[in-house]
Structure formats: C-alpha cells, structure tokens
C-alpha cells in the first residue's frame, strides 16, 4: 500500500478509537517516524497531508529537516546525547526524550529559544528503556522550573514489546494519570497537556487512553533503510 493509503487507514482507526473513548479525533496528532525511510518516502508522507515528522537520530533528523524544513513540525524522539545538544536543539520543535537534569542543563546553556519538551517516563520499568522512573517523574519535573529554556508540554513513554493488551493499556493509563497529576500542580513551566504514546503495534490502545501524539513508523511509511 502507498503511504497515502496507510495514512488514511491509520486516521480511520484513530477516529474509531476516539469514538470508542468519547474523544475528538482532532486531539490526536499523527507523527510519521521516518527513521527507516528515504527522502522520497518522507515526501510522500508530506504529500499525504502529514504535518509532523519524527526522527530518533541526529544525522537523520538534521538531513530531513534541511530538506523539508518549513513543510513540517519536527519531533526528536530518540535519546539525545548532551554533547550533541548544541548541534540540533534550535531545530527541534518538540523534544520527546527529556529524561535527566544533565540534559536539561545543556539545553539551558545552548538553546536560543524555549524548547517544547516531553519528559520521557519509563512506566514499564524495563531496564532496557530510557526515561525517568515513574515514581520520580513529578519531582524531576518540579526541578525543571529552574530552566527558563524548557517548557514541559507533556509526557512520553514506550510500551513494552509484548502481546498482553491489558498490560500495554495499563502503561498508557499510568502515563495519563501521571500527566494529570503534573498538570494539576498548575506549574507555569509544565502545562503537561500532551501525551506522546503509541507506535505501529499499539497506537489504538494509546488513543483510547488519551494519546495526543502517536509516533508511527513501520505501518505508515514502512521500513526501507
Ligand atoms: C522507531 C520509533 C517509533 C516508531 O516505531 P514503529 O513501531 O515503527 O511504528 C516510535 N517511537 C520511537 C521513540 C521510535 O524510536
């Protein structure tokens, strides 16, 4: 299937998941994760009306941003090494992987503008996953008030690679409850309205649980590289 056909199918499924959970489909923004695909396929995604592009590696991010710059909103979804911050931070519209104070400090030092950040939370507790521990997230976000360049617009998580849908759902639900706890604090630096959760295999569950950004690669643009 073409990227446009995939996009249509995914948008339909998002709309159905919104119907099931009493949400409005325009609350959910579809991010095309283009890390495994060429510029040509990225162009097809843009031509299919997708406005959000996500990349997890510095080089891929900068290359695609340079080519398609103002045609999209740019999401950095991978681990960002502190020493690379200066090369990329002012090109990032949304950083989905803020997970440590050392990274916040480097952003504070290098960013010319305020950066919209999502704090990555390791809800599933898997050792292989990045992110702040669930029970440390609120105090971590409180500390970010000291950094004028950082706005905590939301939270991000990755569900474990398992088939147990109830367990996946519980990870997404816990992220939503955590975001509600943070936004309930009314901290000026942390409105925390966005939930970045859901990938090719689990985005419908994520939408039912409140996702506002779904990050979809394989089932939308495929895997070429
Ligand atoms: C690769 C990646 C995705 C997309 O994964 P798919 O399963 O291909 O949809 C989403 N989020 C992050 C952080 C990724 O690295």
XYZ file of C-alpha atoms and ligand atoms in Angstrom:
240
model
C 0.000 0.000 0.000
C 1.072 3.586 -0.597
C 1.890 5.952 2.243
C -1.306 7.855 1.446
C -3.368 4.665 1.755
C -1.650 3.743 5.019
C -2.271 7.231 6.354
C -5.943 7.010 5.508
C -6.302 3.656 7.228
C -4.459 4.828 10.334
C -6.503 8.021 10.505
C -9.684 5.938 10.301
C -8.501 3.696 13.100
C -7.583 6.700 15.224
C -11.060 8.147 14.603
C -12.661 4.854 15.631
C -10.546 4.670 18.784
C -11.642 8.237 19.550
C -15.288 7.269 19.071
C -14.890 4.321 21.418
C -13.391 6.532 24.110
C -15.502 9.666 23.652
C -12.661 11.771 22.291
C -12.431 14.212 19.423
C -10.171 12.898 16.642
C -8.562 16.286 16.110
C -6.961 15.986 19.559
C -4.665 13.299 18.118
C -1.680 14.342 16.022
C -0.068 11.734 13.804
C 3.735 11.816 13.738
C 5.329 9.969 10.817
C 8.518 8.359 12.090
C 10.809 8.437 9.071
C 13.957 6.912 10.596
C 13.849 3.847 8.317
C 12.871 5.570 5.073
C 14.273 7.672 2.263
C 13.603 11.290 1.450
C 11.266 10.194 -1.331
C 9.056 8.275 1.095
C 9.182 11.176 3.533
C 7.963 13.407 0.714
C 5.053 11.004 0.125
C 4.087 11.354 3.782
C 4.067 15.133 3.480
C 2.044 14.889 0.267
C -0.430 12.684 2.136
C -1.065 15.635 4.431
C 1.083 14.577 7.371
C 2.458 17.609 9.177
C 4.542 16.027 11.948
C 7.822 14.225 11.302
C 9.758 12.284 13.945
C 13.364 11.087 13.877
C 15.388 9.396 16.588
C 18.923 10.012 15.313
C 20.773 13.267 14.988
C 22.012 12.815 11.420
C 18.682 11.631 10.044
C 16.901 14.428 11.845
C 19.169 17.162 10.521
C 19.157 15.807 6.957
C 15.393 15.577 6.747
C 14.881 18.900 8.447
C 17.234 20.565 5.985
C 15.350 19.135 3.011
C 11.780 19.629 4.161
C 12.221 22.364 6.751
C 9.096 24.528 6.804
C 6.851 21.784 5.425
C 6.621 20.028 8.780
C 6.788 20.285 12.543
C 9.912 18.475 13.756
C 9.950 15.957 16.588
C 13.124 14.495 18.049
C 12.027 11.202 19.591
C 15.301 9.408 20.366
C 17.884 9.655 23.092
C 19.755 12.931 22.820
C 23.351 12.907 23.999
C 24.250 16.032 25.933
C 27.277 16.740 23.796
C 25.094 16.790 20.668
C 22.591 19.309 22.014
C 24.296 22.335 20.519
C 24.120 20.859 17.005
C 20.403 20.328 16.976
C 18.449 21.974 19.763
C 17.276 25.047 17.862
C 15.971 22.840 15.031
C 13.743 20.793 17.332
C 10.101 21.795 17.657
C 9.309 19.048 20.188
C 11.843 17.018 22.150
C 10.201 13.775 23.331
C 13.098 12.395 25.344
C 13.962 14.735 28.202
C 14.999 12.304 30.928
C 17.800 13.767 33.010
C 18.925 17.003 34.619
C 22.272 16.958 32.832
C 20.387 17.158 29.528
C 18.196 19.971 30.858
C 21.309 21.899 31.899
C 22.841 21.533 28.472
C 19.626 22.676 26.788
C 19.535 25.678 29.112
C 23.060 26.555 28.098
C 22.616 26.133 24.344
C 19.036 26.857 23.289
C 18.254 30.251 21.823
C 14.509 29.697 22.199
C 12.282 27.985 24.688
C 12.057 24.295 23.784
C 8.813 22.355 23.999
C 9.817 19.193 25.829
C 8.114 15.962 26.762
C 9.558 14.143 29.724
C 10.191 10.514 28.864
C 8.952 8.210 31.599
C 9.906 4.560 31.925
C 6.476 3.435 33.078
C 7.009 -0.230 32.255
C 10.168 -0.295 34.360
C 12.097 -2.356 31.814
C 15.824 -1.964 32.333
C 16.421 -1.545 28.607
C 14.269 1.563 28.374
C 15.305 5.147 28.841
C 13.282 7.544 30.892
C 12.693 8.832 34.359
C 11.267 6.294 36.805
C 7.536 6.669 37.282
C 7.838 7.497 40.972
C 10.498 10.148 40.335
C 8.787 11.936 37.462
C 6.893 14.556 39.460
C 9.921 15.677 41.469
C 12.041 15.676 38.307
C 9.536 17.947 36.570
C 9.358 20.222 39.605
C 13.110 20.754 39.342
C 12.791 21.768 35.696
C 11.192 25.045 36.828
C 14.745 26.371 37.190
C 15.368 26.078 33.451
C 13.905 29.018 31.544
C 14.512 27.326 28.171
C 12.374 24.319 28.982
C 8.627 24.044 28.803
C 7.251 20.657 29.825
C 4.370 20.348 27.375
C 3.760 16.689 28.140
C 4.986 13.180 28.825
C 6.208 10.393 26.558
C 6.515 6.672 27.068
C 7.133 3.468 25.154
C 5.099 0.381 25.964
C 6.897 -2.941 26.279
C 7.063 -5.264 23.249
C 4.503 -7.736 24.487
C 1.195 -9.086 23.227
C -0.694 -8.639 26.507
C -3.005 -5.769 25.593
C -4.170 -5.201 29.137
C -0.591 -4.697 30.279
C 0.081 -2.268 27.430
C -3.079 -0.372 28.275
C -2.051 -0.091 31.888
C 1.271 1.523 30.881
C -0.555 4.163 28.821
C -3.137 4.750 31.513
C -0.466 5.293 34.129
C 1.237 7.860 31.912
C -2.057 9.725 31.561
C -2.638 9.714 35.320
C 0.885 10.992 35.852
C 0.312 13.822 33.371
C -2.910 14.714 35.164
C -1.024 14.853 38.461
C 1.552 17.212 36.944
C -0.934 19.474 35.173
C -2.948 19.610 38.420
C 0.009 21.335 40.070
C -0.527 24.337 37.771
C 3.195 24.877 37.409
C 3.808 27.623 34.858
C 6.718 25.729 33.311
C 4.799 22.447 32.978
C 1.319 22.633 31.439
C 1.758 18.936 30.615
C -1.181 18.534 28.250
C 0.437 16.302 25.623
C 0.745 12.525 25.814
C 3.189 11.016 23.324
C 2.390 7.313 23.288
C 1.511 4.641 20.769
C 3.505 3.178 17.876
C 2.629 0.897 14.952
C 1.503 -2.008 17.108
C -0.293 -0.271 19.936
C -1.496 3.166 18.833
C -5.199 2.338 19.015
C -4.883 1.419 22.686
C -2.829 4.571 23.258
C -5.513 6.741 21.647
C -8.203 5.112 23.787
C -6.087 6.016 26.811
C -5.600 9.649 25.817
C -2.626 9.935 23.423
C -2.311 13.340 21.744
C 0.778 12.375 19.720
C 1.121 8.920 18.185
C 4.544 8.086 16.703
C 4.125 5.703 13.795
C 6.860 4.380 11.563
C 6.567 0.886 10.115
C 2.829 0.705 9.476
C 2.700 4.206 7.971
C 5.842 4.751 5.899
C 7.354 1.257 6.065
C 10.944 0.208 6.558
C 13.485 0.618 3.744
C 16.863 1.562 5.123
C 11.063 3.913 15.821
C 10.267 4.592 16.852
C 8.864 4.696 16.736
C 8.078 4.078 15.600
O 8.085 2.689 15.691
P 7.185 1.764 14.741
O 6.961 0.536 15.543
O 7.972 1.529 13.503
O 5.897 2.483 14.475
C 8.193 5.389 17.732
N 8.839 5.951 18.780
C 10.167 5.869 18.926
C 10.820 6.513 20.107
C 10.934 5.194 17.974
O 12.265 5.123 18.125
